[in-house]
Coordinates of C-alpha atoms and ligand atoms in Angstrom, one line a residue:
M794 CA 7.3 90.0 -33.7
T795 CA 8.2 88.2 -30.4
E796 CA 11.7 87.2 -29.5
I797 CA 10.8 83.5 -30.1
Q798 CA 9.4 84.3 -33.6
R799 CA 12.6 86.2 -34.4
K800 CA 14.8 83.3 -33.3
Q801 CA 12.7 80.8 -35.4
E802 CA 13.0 83.0 -38.4
R803 CA 16.8 83.1 -38.1
A804 CA 17.1 79.3 -37.4
P805 CA 18.3 77.3 -40.4
V806 CA 15.6 75.1 -42.0
A807 CA 16.5 71.4 -42.1
K808 CA 16.1 70.1 -45.6
D809 CA 17.7 66.7 -45.2
W810 CA 16.0 64.5 -42.6
S811 CA 18.0 61.4 -43.4
Y812 CA 19.9 59.7 -40.6
A813 CA 23.6 60.6 -40.1
P814 CA 25.8 57.5 -39.7
A815 CA 26.1 56.3 -36.1
P816 CA 28.6 53.5 -36.3
E817 CA 29.4 51.4 -33.2
A818 CA 33.2 51.4 -32.5
R819 CA 34.6 48.1 -33.5
D820 CA 37.9 48.4 -31.6
I821 CA 36.2 47.0 -28.5
V822 CA 36.8 43.6 -30.0
S823 CA 40.4 42.4 -30.3
L824 CA 40.6 39.5 -32.6
R825 CA 43.6 37.1 -32.9
E826 CA 45.0 36.5 -36.4
R827 CA 44.5 32.8 -35.9
Y828 CA 42.4 30.6 -33.7
G829 CA 42.8 26.9 -32.9
H830 CA 40.3 24.5 -31.4
F831 CA 39.4 24.9 -27.7
I832 CA 39.9 21.4 -26.2
A833 CA 40.3 20.5 -22.5
G834 CA 40.6 24.2 -21.7
E835 CA 43.5 24.8 -24.0
W836 CA 43.9 26.2 -27.5
V837 CA 45.0 23.4 -29.8
E838 CA 46.9 24.3 -32.9
P839 CA 44.8 23.2 -35.9
A840 CA 46.3 21.0 -38.7
E841 CA 44.3 22.9 -41.3
T842 CA 42.8 26.4 -41.3
Y843 CA 40.4 28.6 -43.4
T844 CA 39.7 32.3 -43.3
T845 CA 36.5 33.7 -41.9
I846 CA 35.3 37.0 -43.3
N847 CA 33.0 40.0 -42.6
P848 CA 30.1 39.4 -45.1
A849 CA 29.3 43.1 -45.2
S850 CA 32.7 44.0 -46.7
E851 CA 34.3 40.6 -47.6
E852 CA 37.2 41.7 -45.4
P853 CA 39.1 38.7 -43.8
L854 CA 38.8 38.7 -40.0
A855 CA 40.8 35.7 -38.8
D856 CA 42.1 32.3 -39.7
V857 CA 40.3 29.4 -37.9
G858 CA 40.7 25.7 -37.7
Q859 CA 39.1 23.2 -40.0
A860 CA 38.9 20.3 -37.6
T861 CA 40.2 16.9 -38.8
P862 CA 38.7 13.7 -37.6
A863 CA 41.6 13.3 -35.1
E864 CA 41.0 16.8 -33.7
V865 CA 37.2 16.0 -33.3
Q866 CA 38.1 12.8 -31.5
R867 CA 40.5 14.6 -29.2
A868 CA 37.7 17.0 -28.3
V869 CA 35.2 14.2 -27.6
A870 CA 37.8 12.4 -25.5
A871 CA 38.3 15.6 -23.5
A872 CA 34.6 15.9 -22.9
R873 CA 34.3 12.2 -21.9
D874 CA 37.2 12.6 -19.5
A875 CA 35.7 15.7 -17.9
F876 CA 32.3 14.1 -17.7
E877 CA 33.7 11.0 -15.9
N878 CA 36.4 12.6 -13.8
S879 CA 35.6 16.2 -12.9
W880 CA 32.2 17.5 -13.9
S881 CA 30.3 14.6 -12.3
D882 CA 31.9 15.5 -8.9
V883 CA 30.6 19.1 -9.1
S884 CA 27.4 19.4 -7.1
P885 CA 24.3 20.7 -8.8
S886 CA 24.3 24.0 -6.9
E887 CA 28.0 24.5 -7.9
R888 CA 27.0 23.8 -11.6
A889 CA 24.4 26.5 -11.2
K890 CA 27.1 29.0 -10.0
Y891 CA 29.2 28.4 -13.1
L892 CA 26.2 29.0 -15.4
F893 CA 25.3 32.1 -13.4
R894 CA 28.9 33.4 -13.8
I895 CA 28.8 32.8 -17.5
A896 CA 25.6 34.8 -17.7
R897 CA 27.0 37.7 -15.7
I898 CA 30.2 37.8 -17.8
L899 CA 28.2 37.8 -21.0
Q900 CA 26.2 40.7 -19.7
E901 CA 29.4 42.6 -18.7
R902 CA 31.0 41.9 -22.1
S903 CA 27.8 42.3 -24.1
R904 CA 28.9 45.3 -26.2
E905 CA 32.0 43.5 -27.3
F906 CA 30.1 40.3 -28.2
A907 CA 27.4 42.3 -30.0
V908 CA 30.0 44.0 -32.2
L909 CA 31.7 40.7 -33.0
E910 CA 28.4 39.0 -33.9
S911 CA 27.6 41.8 -36.3
L912 CA 31.1 41.8 -37.8
N913 CA 31.2 38.1 -38.5
G914 CA 27.5 37.5 -39.2
G915 CA 26.3 40.7 -41.0
K916 CA 23.4 41.3 -38.6
P917 CA 22.5 44.9 -37.6
I918 CA 24.1 45.9 -34.3
K919 CA 20.8 47.0 -32.9
E920 CA 19.6 43.4 -33.2
S921 CA 22.8 41.7 -31.8
R922 CA 22.9 44.3 -29.0
D923 CA 19.1 44.2 -28.1
V924 CA 18.2 40.6 -29.0
D925 CA 21.1 38.2 -29.4
L926 CA 23.2 39.2 -26.4
P927 CA 20.4 39.8 -23.8
L928 CA 18.7 36.5 -24.8
S929 CA 22.0 34.6 -24.7
A930 CA 22.7 35.8 -21.1
A931 CA 19.1 35.1 -20.2
H932 CA 19.4 31.5 -21.3
F933 CA 22.4 30.9 -19.0
F934 CA 20.6 32.7 -16.1
Y935 CA 17.4 30.6 -16.7
Y936 CA 19.2 27.2 -16.8
A937 CA 21.4 28.3 -13.8
G938 CA 18.1 28.3 -11.9
W939 CA 17.2 24.7 -12.9
A940 CA 20.6 23.1 -12.3
D941 CA 19.9 22.2 -8.7
K942 CA 16.2 21.6 -9.1
L943 CA 16.1 18.8 -11.7
E944 CA 14.3 16.5 -9.3
Y945 CA 11.5 19.1 -9.0
A946 CA 11.4 19.6 -12.7
F947 CA 10.9 15.9 -13.3
P948 CA 9.4 14.6 -10.1
N949 CA 9.7 10.8 -9.3
R950 CA 11.8 10.3 -12.5
Q951 CA 15.3 10.4 -11.0
P952 CA 17.0 12.5 -13.7
R953 CA 20.7 11.8 -14.6
P954 CA 22.9 13.4 -17.2
V955 CA 23.2 11.7 -20.6
G956 CA 27.0 12.2 -20.9
V957 CA 28.8 13.9 -23.8
A958 CA 26.6 16.1 -26.0
G959 CA 27.7 16.8 -29.6
Q960 CA 26.1 20.1 -30.7
I961 CA 26.0 21.5 -34.2
I962 CA 24.7 25.0 -34.7
P963 CA 23.9 27.3 -37.7
W964 CA 25.0 30.8 -38.7
N965 CA 21.9 32.9 -38.1
F966 CA 22.2 33.4 -34.4
P967 CA 25.7 32.1 -33.6
L968 CA 26.0 33.0 -29.9
L969 CA 22.3 32.6 -29.1
M970 CA 22.2 29.1 -30.6
L971 CA 25.3 28.3 -28.6
A972 CA 23.5 29.5 -25.4
W973 CA 20.4 27.4 -26.3
K974 CA 22.6 24.4 -26.6
I975 CA 25.3 24.7 -23.9
A976 CA 23.2 26.1 -21.0
P977 CA 20.7 23.2 -20.7
A978 CA 23.4 20.6 -21.3
L979 CA 25.6 21.9 -18.5
A980 CA 22.6 22.4 -16.2
G981 CA 21.8 18.7 -16.7
G982 CA 25.4 17.8 -15.8
N983 CA 26.6 16.9 -19.3
T984 CA 29.8 17.9 -21.1
V985 CA 29.9 19.3 -24.6
V986 CA 31.6 19.3 -28.0
L987 CA 30.2 22.2 -30.0
K988 CA 30.7 23.1 -33.6
P989 CA 29.7 26.6 -34.8
A990 CA 28.8 27.2 -38.4
E991 CA 31.7 27.5 -40.9
T992 CA 30.8 31.2 -41.7
T993 CA 30.3 32.4 -38.1
P994 CA 32.9 30.8 -35.8
L995 CA 34.2 33.9 -34.0
S996 CA 31.7 34.4 -31.2
A997 CA 31.9 30.8 -30.2
L998 CA 35.7 31.1 -30.1
H999 CA 35.5 34.3 -28.2
F1000 CA 33.1 32.6 -25.8
C1001 CA 36.0 30.3 -24.8
D1002 CA 37.5 33.3 -23.1
V1003 CA 34.3 33.6 -21.1
L1004 CA 34.6 30.0 -20.0
R1005 CA 38.1 30.6 -18.8
Q1006 CA 37.0 33.7 -17.0
A1007 CA 34.3 31.7 -15.3
E1008 CA 36.9 29.1 -14.4
L1009 CA 34.7 26.3 -15.8
P1010 CA 36.7 23.0 -15.4
P1011 CA 38.7 22.1 -18.5
G1012 CA 37.0 19.8 -21.0
V1013 CA 33.4 20.6 -19.9
V1014 CA 32.9 22.7 -23.0
N1015 CA 35.1 22.0 -26.1
I1016 CA 34.7 24.0 -29.3
V1017 CA 35.9 22.7 -32.7
T1018 CA 35.5 24.7 -35.9
G1019 CA 35.2 23.7 -39.5
D1020 CA 32.7 23.0 -42.2
G1021 CA 30.1 20.2 -42.6
R1022 CA 32.8 17.5 -42.5
T1023 CA 33.5 18.4 -38.9
G1024 CA 29.8 18.1 -38.2
V1025 CA 29.8 14.6 -39.8
E1026 CA 32.7 13.5 -37.5
I1027 CA 30.8 14.7 -34.4
V1028 CA 27.7 12.9 -35.4
K1029 CA 29.6 9.6 -36.1
S1030 CA 31.7 9.8 -33.0
E1031 CA 31.3 6.7 -30.8
G1032 CA 32.1 8.8 -27.7
V1033 CA 29.1 11.1 -28.1
D1034 CA 25.8 10.2 -26.3
K1035 CA 23.5 12.8 -27.7
I1036 CA 23.4 15.0 -30.8
A1037 CA 21.6 18.4 -30.8
F1038 CA 21.4 19.9 -34.3
T1039 CA 20.0 23.2 -35.6
G1040 CA 20.1 23.8 -39.3
S1041 CA 18.6 22.8 -42.6
T1042 CA 16.0 20.0 -43.0
E1043 CA 18.2 18.3 -45.5
V1044 CA 21.2 17.9 -43.2
G1045 CA 18.8 17.1 -40.3
K1046 CA 17.4 14.2 -42.3
A1047 CA 21.0 13.0 -43.1
I1048 CA 21.9 13.0 -39.4
Q1049 CA 18.7 11.1 -38.5
R1050 CA 19.6 8.4 -41.1
E1051 CA 23.1 8.2 -39.7
L1052 CA 21.9 7.7 -36.2
A1053 CA 19.0 5.4 -36.9
G1054 CA 19.4 2.3 -34.8
S1055 CA 22.2 3.8 -32.6
R1056 CA 21.9 4.4 -28.9
K1057 CA 22.5 8.2 -29.3
K1058 CA 19.7 10.6 -28.4
L1059 CA 18.8 13.2 -31.0
T1060 CA 17.0 16.5 -31.2
L1061 CA 16.6 18.4 -34.5
E1062 CA 15.5 22.0 -34.9
L1063 CA 15.2 22.4 -38.7
G1064 CA 13.6 24.7 -41.2
G1065 CA 10.3 26.5 -41.5
K1066 CA 7.9 28.3 -43.8
A1067 CA 5.7 30.0 -41.2
A1068 CA 2.3 31.6 -42.0
N1069 CA 1.6 35.0 -40.5
V1070 CA -2.1 35.4 -40.6
I1071 CA -3.8 38.8 -40.6
F1072 CA -7.5 39.0 -40.0
D1073 CA -9.6 42.0 -41.1
D1074 CA -10.2 43.1 -37.5
A1075 CA -6.5 43.3 -36.7
A1076 CA -4.9 46.7 -35.7
L1077 CA -3.4 47.2 -39.1
D1078 CA -0.5 49.5 -38.3
Q1079 CA 0.6 47.2 -35.5
A1080 CA 0.2 44.2 -37.8
V1081 CA 2.4 45.8 -40.5
E1082 CA 5.2 46.3 -37.8
G1083 CA 4.7 42.6 -37.0
I1084 CA 5.0 41.6 -40.6
V1085 CA 8.2 43.6 -41.0
N1086 CA 9.6 42.1 -37.8
G1087 CA 8.5 38.7 -38.9
I1088 CA 10.4 38.6 -42.1
Y1089 CA 13.0 41.3 -42.3
F1090 CA 14.4 40.8 -38.7
N1091 CA 18.0 39.3 -39.1
Q1092 CA 17.6 39.6 -43.0
G1093 CA 15.0 36.8 -42.8
H1094 CA 17.7 34.4 -41.7
V1095 CA 15.3 33.0 -39.1
C1096 CA 13.9 29.5 -39.1
C1097 CA 10.6 30.7 -37.6
A1098 CA 10.4 33.8 -39.9
G1099 CA 6.9 34.8 -41.0
S1100 CA 7.8 34.2 -44.7
R1101 CA 4.2 33.5 -45.9
L1102 CA 1.8 36.3 -45.2
L1103 CA -1.8 35.3 -45.3
V1104 CA -4.0 38.4 -45.5
Q1105 CA -7.8 38.3 -45.3
E1106 CA -9.1 39.4 -48.7
S1107 CA -11.1 42.4 -47.6
I1108 CA -8.0 44.2 -46.2
Y1109 CA -5.5 43.0 -48.8
E1110 CA -5.1 46.4 -50.5
P1111 CA -4.5 48.6 -47.4
V1112 CA -2.1 46.0 -45.9
V1113 CA 0.0 45.8 -49.1
E1114 CA 0.0 49.6 -49.5
K1115 CA 1.0 50.2 -45.8
L1116 CA 3.6 47.5 -46.1
K1117 CA 5.2 48.9 -49.2
R1118 CA 5.3 52.4 -47.6
R1119 CA 6.9 50.9 -44.5
L1120 CA 9.5 49.0 -46.5
A1121 CA 10.6 52.3 -48.1
T1122 CA 11.7 53.5 -44.6
L1123 CA 13.9 50.5 -43.8
R1124 CA 17.6 51.4 -43.8
L1125 CA 19.9 48.8 -45.3
G1126 CA 23.6 49.1 -44.9
D1127 CA 26.6 48.9 -42.5
P1128 CA 25.6 46.3 -39.8
L1129 CA 27.7 48.3 -37.3
D1130 CA 25.6 51.4 -37.8
K1131 CA 23.1 51.8 -35.0
N1132 CA 20.5 53.1 -37.5
T1133 CA 20.6 50.0 -39.7
D1134 CA 17.5 47.9 -40.0
V1135 CA 18.6 45.4 -42.6
G1136 CA 22.2 44.1 -42.6
A1137 CA 24.3 41.9 -44.9
I1138 CA 23.4 38.4 -46.2
N1139 CA 25.5 35.9 -44.3
S1140 CA 27.4 34.4 -47.1
K1141 CA 27.8 34.4 -50.9
Q1142 CA 26.3 30.9 -51.0
Q1143 CA 23.2 32.1 -49.1
L1144 CA 22.9 35.2 -51.4
E1145 CA 22.9 33.0 -54.4
K1146 CA 20.2 30.7 -52.9
I1147 CA 18.0 33.8 -52.3
Q1148 CA 18.6 35.1 -55.8
E1149 CA 17.8 31.8 -57.4
L1150 CA 14.5 31.4 -55.4
V1151 CA 13.5 35.0 -56.1
A1152 CA 14.2 34.5 -59.9
S1153 CA 11.9 31.4 -59.7
G1154 CA 9.2 33.5 -58.1
E1155 CA 9.3 36.0 -61.0
E1156 CA 9.4 33.2 -63.6
E1157 CA 6.4 31.4 -62.1
G1158 CA 4.4 34.6 -62.3
A1159 CA 4.5 36.4 -59.0
E1160 CA 4.8 40.2 -58.9
I1161 CA 7.9 41.5 -57.2
Y1162 CA 8.3 44.8 -55.2
Q1163 CA 11.5 46.1 -53.8
P1164 CA 11.8 49.6 -52.3
P1165 CA 14.3 51.9 -53.9
C1166 CA 17.6 51.3 -52.0
R1167 CA 21.3 51.4 -52.9
L1168 CA 23.1 48.2 -52.2
P1169 CA 26.7 48.6 -51.0
E1170 CA 29.3 47.5 -53.7
K1171 CA 31.3 45.1 -51.5
G1172 CA 29.8 42.3 -49.5
Y1173 CA 26.6 40.3 -49.9
W1174 CA 23.3 42.3 -49.9
F1175 CA 19.7 41.7 -50.9
A1176 CA 17.0 44.4 -50.8
P1177 CA 13.8 43.7 -48.7
T1178 CA 11.4 42.1 -51.1
V1179 CA 7.7 41.5 -51.3
F1180 CA 5.9 39.1 -53.7
T1181 CA 2.2 39.6 -54.5
N1182 CA 0.1 37.5 -56.8
V1183 CA 1.6 34.3 -55.3
A1184 CA 0.0 30.8 -55.8
Q1185 CA 0.5 28.2 -53.1
S1186 CA 2.3 26.0 -55.6
Y1187 CA 5.1 28.5 -56.3
R1188 CA 8.5 27.6 -54.9
I1189 CA 8.6 31.0 -53.0
A1190 CA 5.5 29.9 -51.2
R1191 CA 6.8 26.4 -50.4
E1192 CA 10.5 26.5 -49.9
E1193 CA 12.5 28.1 -47.1
I1194 CA 14.2 31.1 -48.7
F1195 CA 16.0 32.2 -45.5
G1196 CA 16.3 35.8 -46.7
P1197 CA 14.4 39.1 -46.6
V1198 CA 11.7 37.9 -49.0
L1199 CA 8.0 37.8 -48.2
S1200 CA 5.3 36.0 -50.2
I1201 CA 1.7 37.3 -49.8
L1202 CA -1.3 35.1 -50.2
T1203 CA -4.9 35.8 -49.3
F1204 CA -7.8 33.9 -47.6
R1205 CA -11.5 34.6 -47.1
T1206 CA -12.6 32.5 -44.0
P1207 CA -10.7 31.3 -40.9
E1208 CA -11.1 27.7 -42.1
E1209 CA -9.3 28.7 -45.4
A1210 CA -6.6 30.5 -43.4
V1211 CA -5.9 27.3 -41.3
E1212 CA -5.9 25.1 -44.4
K1213 CA -3.4 27.3 -46.2
A1214 CA -1.2 27.9 -43.2
N1215 CA -0.9 24.1 -42.6
N1216 CA -0.3 23.4 -46.2
T1217 CA 3.5 23.0 -45.8
P1218 CA 5.8 20.2 -44.9
Y1219 CA 7.1 22.4 -42.0
G1220 CA 5.5 23.2 -38.7
L1221 CA 7.8 25.5 -36.6
S1222 CA 5.8 28.7 -36.0
A1223 CA 2.9 30.9 -37.0
G1224 CA 1.4 34.3 -36.2
V1225 CA -2.2 35.4 -35.8
W1226 CA -3.3 39.0 -35.8
T1227 CA -6.9 39.7 -34.7
E1228 CA -8.7 41.6 -32.1
K1229 CA -10.7 38.6 -30.9
G1230 CA -9.2 36.4 -28.2
S1231 CA -11.6 33.6 -29.1
R1232 CA -10.3 33.6 -32.6
I1233 CA -6.7 33.4 -31.4
L1234 CA -7.6 30.3 -29.4
W1235 CA -9.6 28.8 -32.2
M1236 CA -6.6 29.3 -34.6
A1237 CA -4.0 28.1 -32.1
Q1238 CA -5.9 24.8 -31.7
R1239 CA -5.8 24.2 -35.4
L1240 CA -2.4 25.5 -36.5
R1241 CA 0.1 22.7 -36.7
A1242 CA 3.1 24.7 -35.4
G1243 CA 5.3 24.5 -32.4
V1244 CA 5.2 28.2 -31.6
I1245 CA 2.2 30.5 -32.2
W1246 CA 2.4 34.2 -31.6
A1247 CA -0.7 36.3 -31.2
N1248 CA -0.6 40.0 -32.2
T1249 CA 3.2 39.9 -32.1
Y1250 CA 6.0 38.0 -33.8
N1251 CA 9.5 36.7 -33.2
R1252 CA 9.4 37.1 -29.5
F1253 CA 11.6 34.7 -27.5
D1254 CA 12.0 33.8 -23.9
P1255 CA 14.2 31.2 -22.3
S1256 CA 11.3 29.9 -20.2
S1257 CA 9.2 29.1 -23.3
P1258 CA 9.8 25.9 -25.2
F1259 CA 10.6 26.2 -28.9
G1260 CA 10.6 23.5 -31.6
G1261 CA 8.7 22.1 -34.5
Y1262 CA 6.4 19.5 -36.0
K1263 CA 6.8 17.6 -39.2
E1264 CA 9.9 18.5 -41.2
S1265 CA 10.7 21.3 -38.8
G1266 CA 12.2 18.6 -36.5
F1267 CA 11.6 17.2 -33.0
G1268 CA 12.5 18.0 -29.4
R1269 CA 12.1 21.3 -27.7
E1270 CA 14.7 23.9 -26.6
G1271 CA 14.0 26.4 -23.9
G1272 CA 11.9 26.0 -20.7
R1273 CA 11.8 22.8 -18.7
H1274 CA 11.2 20.9 -21.9
G1275 CA 14.6 22.0 -23.1
L1276 CA 16.3 20.1 -20.2
E1277 CA 14.7 16.7 -21.0
P1278 CA 16.8 15.8 -24.1
Y1279 CA 19.9 16.2 -21.9
L1280 CA 18.7 13.8 -19.2
Q1281 CA 18.0 10.2 -18.8
F1282 CA 15.5 8.9 -16.3
D1283 CA 15.4 6.0 -14.0
E1284 CA 11.7 5.4 -14.3
S1285 CA 11.8 1.8 -13.0
A1286 CA 13.4 2.8 -9.7
A1287 CA 10.9 5.6 -9.3
S1288 CA 7.9 3.3 -9.9
A1289 CA 9.3 0.7 -7.5
S1290 CA 9.6 3.2 -4.6
Ligands
LIG1143 P1 23.3 23.4 -42.7 O1 22.2 22.6 -42.3 O2 24.2 22.9 -43.8 O3 24.2 23.9 -41.5 C1 23.9 23.8 -40.1 C2 25.1 23.3 -39.4 O4 25.3 21.9 -39.7 C3 26.4 24.0 -39.7 O5 27.2 24.1 -38.6 C4 27.0 23.1 -40.8 O6 28.3 23.3 -41.0 C5 26.7 21.7 -40.2 N1 26.6 20.7 -41.2 C6 26.6 20.8 -42.6 N2 26.5 19.5 -43.1 C7 26.5 18.6 -42.1 C8 26.5 17.2 -42.0 N3 26.4 16.5 -43.1 N4 26.5 16.6 -40.8 C9 26.6 17.4 -39.6 N5 26.6 18.7 -39.7 C10 26.6 19.4 -40.9 O7 22.7 24.8 -43.3 P2 23.4 25.8 -44.3 O8 24.3 26.7 -43.6 O9 24.0 25.1 -45.5 O10 22.2 26.6 -44.9 C11 21.4 26.0 -45.9 C12 19.9 26.3 -45.7 O11 19.5 25.7 -44.5 C13 19.6 27.8 -45.5 O12 19.4 28.4 -46.7 C14 18.3 27.7 -44.7 O13 17.2 27.5 -45.6 C15 18.5 26.5 -43.9 N6 19.0 26.8 -42.5 C16 18.1 26.7 -41.5 C17 18.4 27.0 -40.2 C18 17.5 26.9 -39.1 O14 17.7 27.5 -38.1 N7 16.5 26.2 -39.2 C19 19.8 27.5 -39.9 C20 20.7 27.6 -41.1 C21 20.2 27.2 -42.3 P3 28.8 24.4 -42.1 O15 28.5 25.7 -41.5 O16 30.2 24.2 -42.3 O17 28.0 24.1 -43.3

């Protein structure tokens, strides 16, 4: 027996290959007990407050303001004052420097923000660390580049800022949605009143410290917190020139009704029920990873989630089998654990909505599969779920569940795939998996969706416009297109010259 063989014989044999916990330290974030509204560069003591919690443990994190109409008006007045009296005097290249500074500070403080985002939102730290934070910083970098080149972005159109932008964002990507909204607005020379979602206000409040560190002039960005009533006040406010909203289709429609006939500009980024289409020539293992990333990323709290899987009939069985096997390896639990794949559901209300829709799927006759996994006792949790035997008429195939729930349907021909994929009131995104480039292009021409991924899913880039058709809203965020809603154009002067 050689020395190596002797050593191997003595070595203990590992029996348990499960991951040991690898929690990220949470003490990098210092939270205040109570936050006010951030108006004109100062913290304003709120008249009313509520408590924001950690959805993974139900532990209270901090008290935050529930903005009253007077507080919203104060924020709008501060934004107007800054627009007219300070921000408009800042040259475009100076504006770029502020955006660049914000991006750099976010990068420097990214671990702190990632932990906070997971604490308040329930998303796995590896996603907030590797997706939310790098993309948030990238948005500020990207729009920093445009701030002094607007005339090249829109040649002969003489772009000017719109004025005060009212921005209302959801809870699924709190900091990233803030970046999507604030970066193009400031690049265009506007000022901002932003409301984060009721359940996830902390990263936006923490971001105010970044604004101070970047020495952004007071009043250029104002943050007010609260529930839907605060959103209503921002929408109604006379002092606001443009509304940018991301959230549910229902609230988006209400905002559109409210603004009908007014002079305010509006962009809406609403819900989705995206088809992820797998053809029989696709690389199956890769496609299965794409399916998992498409629907279980961020617990399925993603407007462009690939929540309807369309599988070509000839490969249905191997795809479902591989998918179920893969699901059994997903680790659900503590969002701050670096090994966690599926974190907590964002709120009790959202959990109840998922439970109700999943129950409707079972009642309507779909077959449910959930891998064996233990849900933590405290907090809001839902196991990754797959439905097979789904008809297009079932609610789980039509309605946005916004949770880790996949509905699988089949198709035979590319024409049938297109027809089924487009059979939805939404039109935000889609995925196509096939080896043939020509088929990707053929599908992309026919799919009625704002974003189409080929042989990948849920990839984002600040230079790429994002937005929907039909009930998924209108207007684009990201890229040069994302600047346009924050600008007005002097077309007549341009054509005269
Ligand atoms: P909402 O559309 O209610 O929330 C989005 C944002 O709008 C939040 O900041 C919210 O405040 C605010 N808001 C609520 N009501 C009004 C109003 N009348 N006027 C102006 N602003 C308002 O989404 P929910 O959080 O209630 O989620 C419900 C469903 O919406 C989800 O299950 C999901 O299907 C879908 N959704 C889609 C999103 C997307 O990105 N497309 C994002 C979030 C949700 P508050 O947080 O206090 O409610």
